[in-house]
PDB file of C-alpha atoms in Angstrom:
ATOM      1  CA  MET K   1     -21.800  14.703 -24.006  1.00 88.00           C
ATOM      2  CA  PHE K   2     -19.774  11.522 -23.547  1.00 94.00           C
ATOM      3  CA  LYS K   3     -21.344   8.215 -24.473  1.00 95.00           C
ATOM      4  CA  ASN K   4     -19.739   4.866 -23.673  1.00 97.00           C
ATOM      5  CA  PRO K   5     -18.617   2.701 -26.590  1.00 98.00           C
ATOM      6  CA  SER K   6     -20.993   0.041 -27.886  1.00 98.00           C
ATOM      7  CA  ASP K   7     -21.016  -3.428 -26.357  1.00 98.00           C
ATOM      8  CA  ASP K   8     -19.185  -4.683 -29.462  1.00 98.00           C
ATOM      9  CA  HIS K   9     -16.410  -2.123 -28.995  1.00 98.00           C
ATOM     10  CA  ILE K  10     -16.107  -2.882 -25.269  1.00 98.00           C
ATOM     11  CA  HIS K  11     -15.988  -6.623 -26.037  1.00 98.00           C
ATOM     12  CA  ALA K  12     -13.243  -6.024 -28.617  1.00 97.00           C
ATOM     13  CA  LEU K  13     -11.285  -3.914 -26.122  1.00 97.00           C
ATOM     14  CA  LEU K  14     -11.471  -6.583 -23.418  1.00 98.00           C
ATOM     15  CA  GLU K  15     -10.416  -9.272 -25.919  1.00 97.00           C
ATOM     16  CA  ARG K  16      -7.484  -7.150 -27.146  1.00 96.00           C
ATOM     17  CA  VAL K  17      -5.922  -5.900 -23.899  1.00 97.00           C
ATOM     18  CA  LYS K  18      -3.340  -7.963 -22.052  1.00 97.00           C
ATOM     19  CA  THR K  19      -1.877  -5.599 -19.443  1.00 98.00           C
ATOM     20  CA  ILE K  20      -4.139  -3.633 -17.103  1.00 98.00           C
ATOM     21  CA  ALA K  21      -2.938  -1.163 -14.496  1.00 98.00           C
ATOM     22  CA  VAL K  22      -5.443  -0.929 -11.634  1.00 98.00           C
ATOM     23  CA  VAL K  23      -5.077   2.492 -10.019  1.00 98.00           C
ATOM     24  CA  GLY K  24      -6.349   2.509  -6.459  1.00 98.00           C
ATOM     25  CA  ALA K  25      -5.811  -1.217  -5.942  1.00 98.00           C
ATOM     26  CA  SER K  26      -6.298  -2.077  -2.295  1.00 97.00           C
ATOM     27  CA  LEU K  27      -4.691  -4.775  -0.189  1.00 97.00           C
ATOM     28  CA  LYS K  28      -7.801  -4.938   2.008  1.00 96.00           C
ATOM     29  CA  ASP K  29     -10.064  -7.921   1.429  1.00 94.00           C
ATOM     30  CA  GLY K  30     -13.604  -6.898   0.616  1.00 95.00           C
ATOM     31  CA  ARG K  31     -12.595  -3.726  -1.219  1.00 96.00           C
ATOM     32  CA  PRO K  32     -14.023  -3.570  -4.763  1.00 97.00           C
ATOM     33  CA  SER K  33     -10.642  -2.620  -6.249  1.00 97.00           C
ATOM     34  CA  ARG K  34      -9.051  -5.750  -4.777  1.00 98.00           C
ATOM     35  CA  GLY K  35     -11.872  -8.003  -5.977  1.00 97.00           C
ATOM     36  CA  VAL K  36     -11.832  -6.589  -9.497  1.00 98.00           C
ATOM     37  CA  ALA K  37      -8.036  -6.779  -9.780  1.00 98.00           C
ATOM     38  CA  ARG K  38      -8.062 -10.400  -8.608  1.00 97.00           C
ATOM     39  CA  PHE K  39     -10.898 -11.218 -11.024  1.00 97.00           C
ATOM     40  CA  LEU K  40      -8.894  -9.723 -13.894  1.00 98.00           C
ATOM     41  CA  MET K  41      -5.849 -11.767 -12.848  1.00 97.00           C
ATOM     42  CA  ASP K  42      -7.992 -14.909 -12.760  1.00 96.00           C
ATOM     43  CA  GLN K  43      -9.136 -14.108 -16.298  1.00 97.00           C
ATOM     44  CA  GLY K  44      -5.501 -14.166 -17.427  1.00 96.00           C
ATOM     45  CA  TYR K  45      -4.805 -10.442 -17.701  1.00 97.00           C
ATOM     46  CA  ARG K  46      -1.473  -9.133 -16.471  1.00 97.00           C
ATOM     47  CA  VAL K  47      -2.545  -6.808 -13.652  1.00 98.00           C
ATOM     48  CA  ILE K  48      -0.287  -4.100 -12.287  1.00 98.00           C
ATOM     49  CA  PRO K  49      -1.633  -2.718  -9.001  1.00 98.00           C
ATOM     50  CA  VAL K  50      -0.957   0.993  -8.457  1.00 98.00           C
ATOM     51  CA  ASN K  51      -1.487   2.692  -5.114  1.00 98.00           C
ATOM     52  CA  PRO K  52       1.118   4.878  -3.353  1.00 97.00           C
ATOM     53  CA  ALA K  53      -0.307   3.870   0.046  1.00 97.00           C
ATOM     54  CA  TYR K  54       0.826   0.274  -0.552  1.00 98.00           C
ATOM     55  CA  GLU K  55       3.957   0.847  -2.638  1.00 97.00           C
ATOM     56  CA  GLY K  56       6.344  -2.108  -2.530  1.00 97.00           C
ATOM     57  CA  GLN K  57       3.939  -4.465  -0.770  1.00 97.00           C
ATOM     58  CA  ASP K  58       2.804  -7.624  -2.530  1.00 97.00           C
ATOM     59  CA  PHE K  59      -0.704  -7.532  -3.976  1.00 97.00           C
ATOM     60  CA  ALA K  60      -0.256 -11.202  -4.817  1.00 95.00           C
ATOM     61  CA  PRO K  61       2.878 -13.372  -4.706  1.00 95.00           C
ATOM     62  CA  GLY K  62       5.420 -11.724  -7.000  1.00 94.00           C
ATOM     63  CA  VAL K  63       3.077  -8.828  -7.860  1.00 97.00           C
ATOM     64  CA  PRO K  64       4.241  -5.673  -6.060  1.00 97.00           C
ATOM     65  CA  VAL K  65       2.119  -2.560  -5.771  1.00 98.00           C
ATOM     66  CA  LEU K  66       3.648   0.422  -7.568  1.00 98.00           C
ATOM     67  CA  ASP K  67       3.255   4.056  -6.559  1.00 97.00           C
ATOM     68  CA  SER K  68       2.323   5.485  -9.976  1.00 97.00           C
ATOM     69  CA  LEU K  69       1.708   4.640 -13.597  1.00 98.00           C
ATOM     70  CA  ASP K  70       5.083   6.219 -14.404  1.00 96.00           C
ATOM     71  CA  ALA K  71       6.776   3.550 -12.257  1.00 97.00           C
ATOM     72  CA  ILE K  72       5.551   0.719 -14.491  1.00 97.00           C
ATOM     73  CA  GLY K  73       8.269   1.122 -17.108  1.00 93.00           C
ATOM     74  CA  HIS K  74       6.617  -0.917 -19.896  1.00 94.00           C
ATOM     75  CA  PRO K  75       3.539  -0.548 -22.095  1.00 94.00           C
ATOM     76  CA  VAL K  76       0.095  -0.746 -20.526  1.00 97.00           C
ATOM     77  CA  ASP K  77      -2.971  -1.544 -22.600  1.00 98.00           C
ATOM     78  CA  MET K  78      -5.629  -0.269 -20.213  1.00 98.00           C
ATOM     79  CA  VAL K  79      -5.768   1.757 -17.005  1.00 98.00           C
ATOM     80  CA  ASP K  80      -8.655   0.822 -14.700  1.00 98.00           C
ATOM     81  CA  ILE K  81      -9.339   3.748 -12.359  1.00 98.00           C
ATOM     82  CA  PHE K  82     -10.658   3.293  -8.815  1.00 97.00           C
ATOM     83  CA  ARG K  83     -10.613   6.935  -7.758  1.00 96.00           C
ATOM     84  CA  ARG K  84     -13.282   9.505  -7.014  1.00 95.00           C
ATOM     85  CA  SER K  85     -14.553  11.425 -10.026  1.00 96.00           C
ATOM     86  CA  ALA K  86     -12.777  14.553  -8.757  1.00 96.00           C
ATOM     87  CA  ASP K  87      -9.437  12.693  -8.801  1.00 96.00           C
ATOM     88  CA  ALA K  88      -9.896  10.681 -11.996  1.00 97.00           C
ATOM     89  CA  GLY K  89      -8.734  13.404 -14.387  1.00 97.00           C
ATOM     90  CA  SER K  90      -5.157  13.423 -13.143  1.00 97.00           C
ATOM     91  CA  VAL K  91      -4.988   9.629 -13.520  1.00 98.00           C
ATOM     92  CA  VAL K  92      -6.385   9.892 -17.055  1.00 98.00           C
ATOM     93  CA  ASP K  93      -3.691  12.477 -17.854  1.00 98.00           C
ATOM     94  CA  GLU K  94      -1.031  10.111 -16.499  1.00 97.00           C
ATOM     95  CA  ALA K  95      -2.486   7.271 -18.614  1.00 98.00           C
ATOM     96  CA  ILE K  96      -2.250   9.482 -21.699  1.00 98.00           C
ATOM     97  CA  ARG K  97       1.342  10.390 -20.817  1.00 97.00           C
ATOM     98  CA  ILE K  98       2.478   6.755 -20.490  1.00 98.00           C
ATOM     99  CA  GLY K  99       0.847   5.781 -23.797  1.00 97.00           C
ATOM    100  CA  ALA K 100      -1.997   3.596 -22.525  1.00 98.00           C
ATOM    101  CA  LYS K 101      -4.475   2.566 -25.196  1.00 98.00           C
ATOM    102  CA  ALA K 102      -7.605   2.795 -23.027  1.00 98.00           C
ATOM    103  CA  VAL K 103      -8.880   4.171 -19.732  1.00 98.00           C
ATOM    104  CA  TRP K 104     -11.696   2.590 -17.777  1.00 98.00           C
ATOM    105  CA  LEU K 105     -13.364   4.607 -15.015  1.00 98.00           C
ATOM    106  CA  GLN K 106     -15.123   2.357 -12.539  1.00 97.00           C
ATOM    107  CA  GLU K 107     -18.787   2.455 -11.555  1.00 96.00           C
ATOM    108  CA  GLY K 108     -19.700   5.825 -10.104  1.00 96.00           C
ATOM    109  CA  VAL K 109     -16.673   7.534 -11.658  1.00 97.00           C
ATOM    110  CA  TRP K 110     -17.408  10.123 -14.349  1.00 96.00           C
ATOM    111  CA  ASP K 111     -15.257  12.939 -15.776  1.00 97.00           C
ATOM    112  CA  GLU K 112     -16.400  14.396 -19.108  1.00 97.00           C
ATOM    113  CA  ALA K 113     -13.355  16.667 -19.530  1.00 97.00           C
ATOM    114  CA  ALA K 114     -10.912  13.827 -18.866  1.00 98.00           C
ATOM    115  CA  ALA K 115     -12.788  11.601 -21.321  1.00 98.00           C
ATOM    116  CA  GLN K 116     -12.489  14.290 -23.990  1.00 97.00           C
ATOM    117  CA  ARG K 117      -8.746  14.644 -23.366  1.00 98.00           C
ATOM    118  CA  ALA K 118      -8.261  10.882 -23.549  1.00 98.00           C
ATOM    119  CA  GLU K 119     -10.290  10.478 -26.735  1.00 98.00           C
ATOM    120  CA  LYS K 120      -8.431  13.400 -28.337  1.00 98.00           C
ATOM    121  CA  ALA K 121      -5.176  11.577 -27.482  1.00 98.00           C
ATOM    122  CA  GLY K 122      -6.508   8.413 -29.176  1.00 98.00           C
ATOM    123  CA  LEU K 123      -7.473   6.376 -26.107  1.00 98.00           C
ATOM    124  CA  MET K 124     -10.691   4.414 -25.846  1.00 98.00           C
ATOM    125  CA  VAL K 125     -12.717   5.528 -22.824  1.00 98.00           C
ATOM    126  CA  VAL K 126     -15.259   3.602 -20.751  1.00 98.00           C
ATOM    127  CA  MET K 127     -16.889   5.296 -17.759  1.00 98.00           C
ATOM    128  CA  ASP K 128     -19.176   4.237 -14.929  1.00 97.00           C
ATOM    129  CA  ARG K 129     -18.842   0.529 -15.675  1.00 97.00           C
ATOM    130  CA  CYS K 130     -16.933  -2.393 -14.202  1.00 98.00           C
ATOM    131  CA  PRO K 131     -14.859  -4.806 -16.326  1.00 98.00           C
ATOM    132  CA  ALA K 132     -15.547  -7.607 -13.837  1.00 97.00           C
ATOM    133  CA  LYS K 133     -19.231  -7.266 -14.717  1.00 98.00           C
ATOM    134  CA  GLU K 134     -18.752  -6.570 -18.417  1.00 98.00           C
ATOM    135  CA  ILE K 135     -16.501  -9.585 -19.072  1.00 98.00           C
ATOM    136  CA  PRO K 136     -19.128 -12.207 -18.130  1.00 97.00           C
ATOM    137  CA  ARG K 137     -22.025 -10.129 -19.494  1.00 97.00           C
ATOM    138  CA  LEU K 138     -20.365  -9.807 -22.895  1.00 98.00           C
ATOM    139  CA  GLY K 139     -18.946 -13.351 -22.943  1.00 97.00           C
ATOM    140  CA  VAL K 140     -15.310 -12.256 -23.181  1.00 97.00           C
ATOM    141  CA  LYS K 141     -13.037 -15.282 -23.236  1.00 92.00           C
ATOM    142  CA  ALA K 142     -10.433 -15.638 -20.519  1.00 81.00           C
ATOM    143  CA  LYS K 143      -6.847 -14.906 -21.530  1.00 79.00           C
ATOM    144  CA  GLY K 144      -5.370 -17.756 -19.523  1.00 63.00           C
TER     145      GLY K 144
END
């Protein structure tokens, strides 16, 4: 059974990553994915919003929404997944394929099989947590 990494390991991950792809990023104010992505940007992370429904639109000035992880075209440290548990596995597989170093499944999102595949491929996995809550709780220093 999957167990999340220790607080120390999560802290180290959040200190180490620079580029985070947010899959399921919304352009609608009030949506958790938008709030978390903006929080991560405010913390100094390079955020790449991914959502085919908003492809090509600006998430923020100069930050276009891409349709897939494959469209990013440069290394990604972490993929933050705002998808239902039933849909998370395919995003995890895409994260493995593009060489991400970690996958983070948001609160309420859990996929044991996908976590096993990611760990086998060498990715760190965090499930059913939110980085926007973990960063202040763990005292992670802002990047910017």
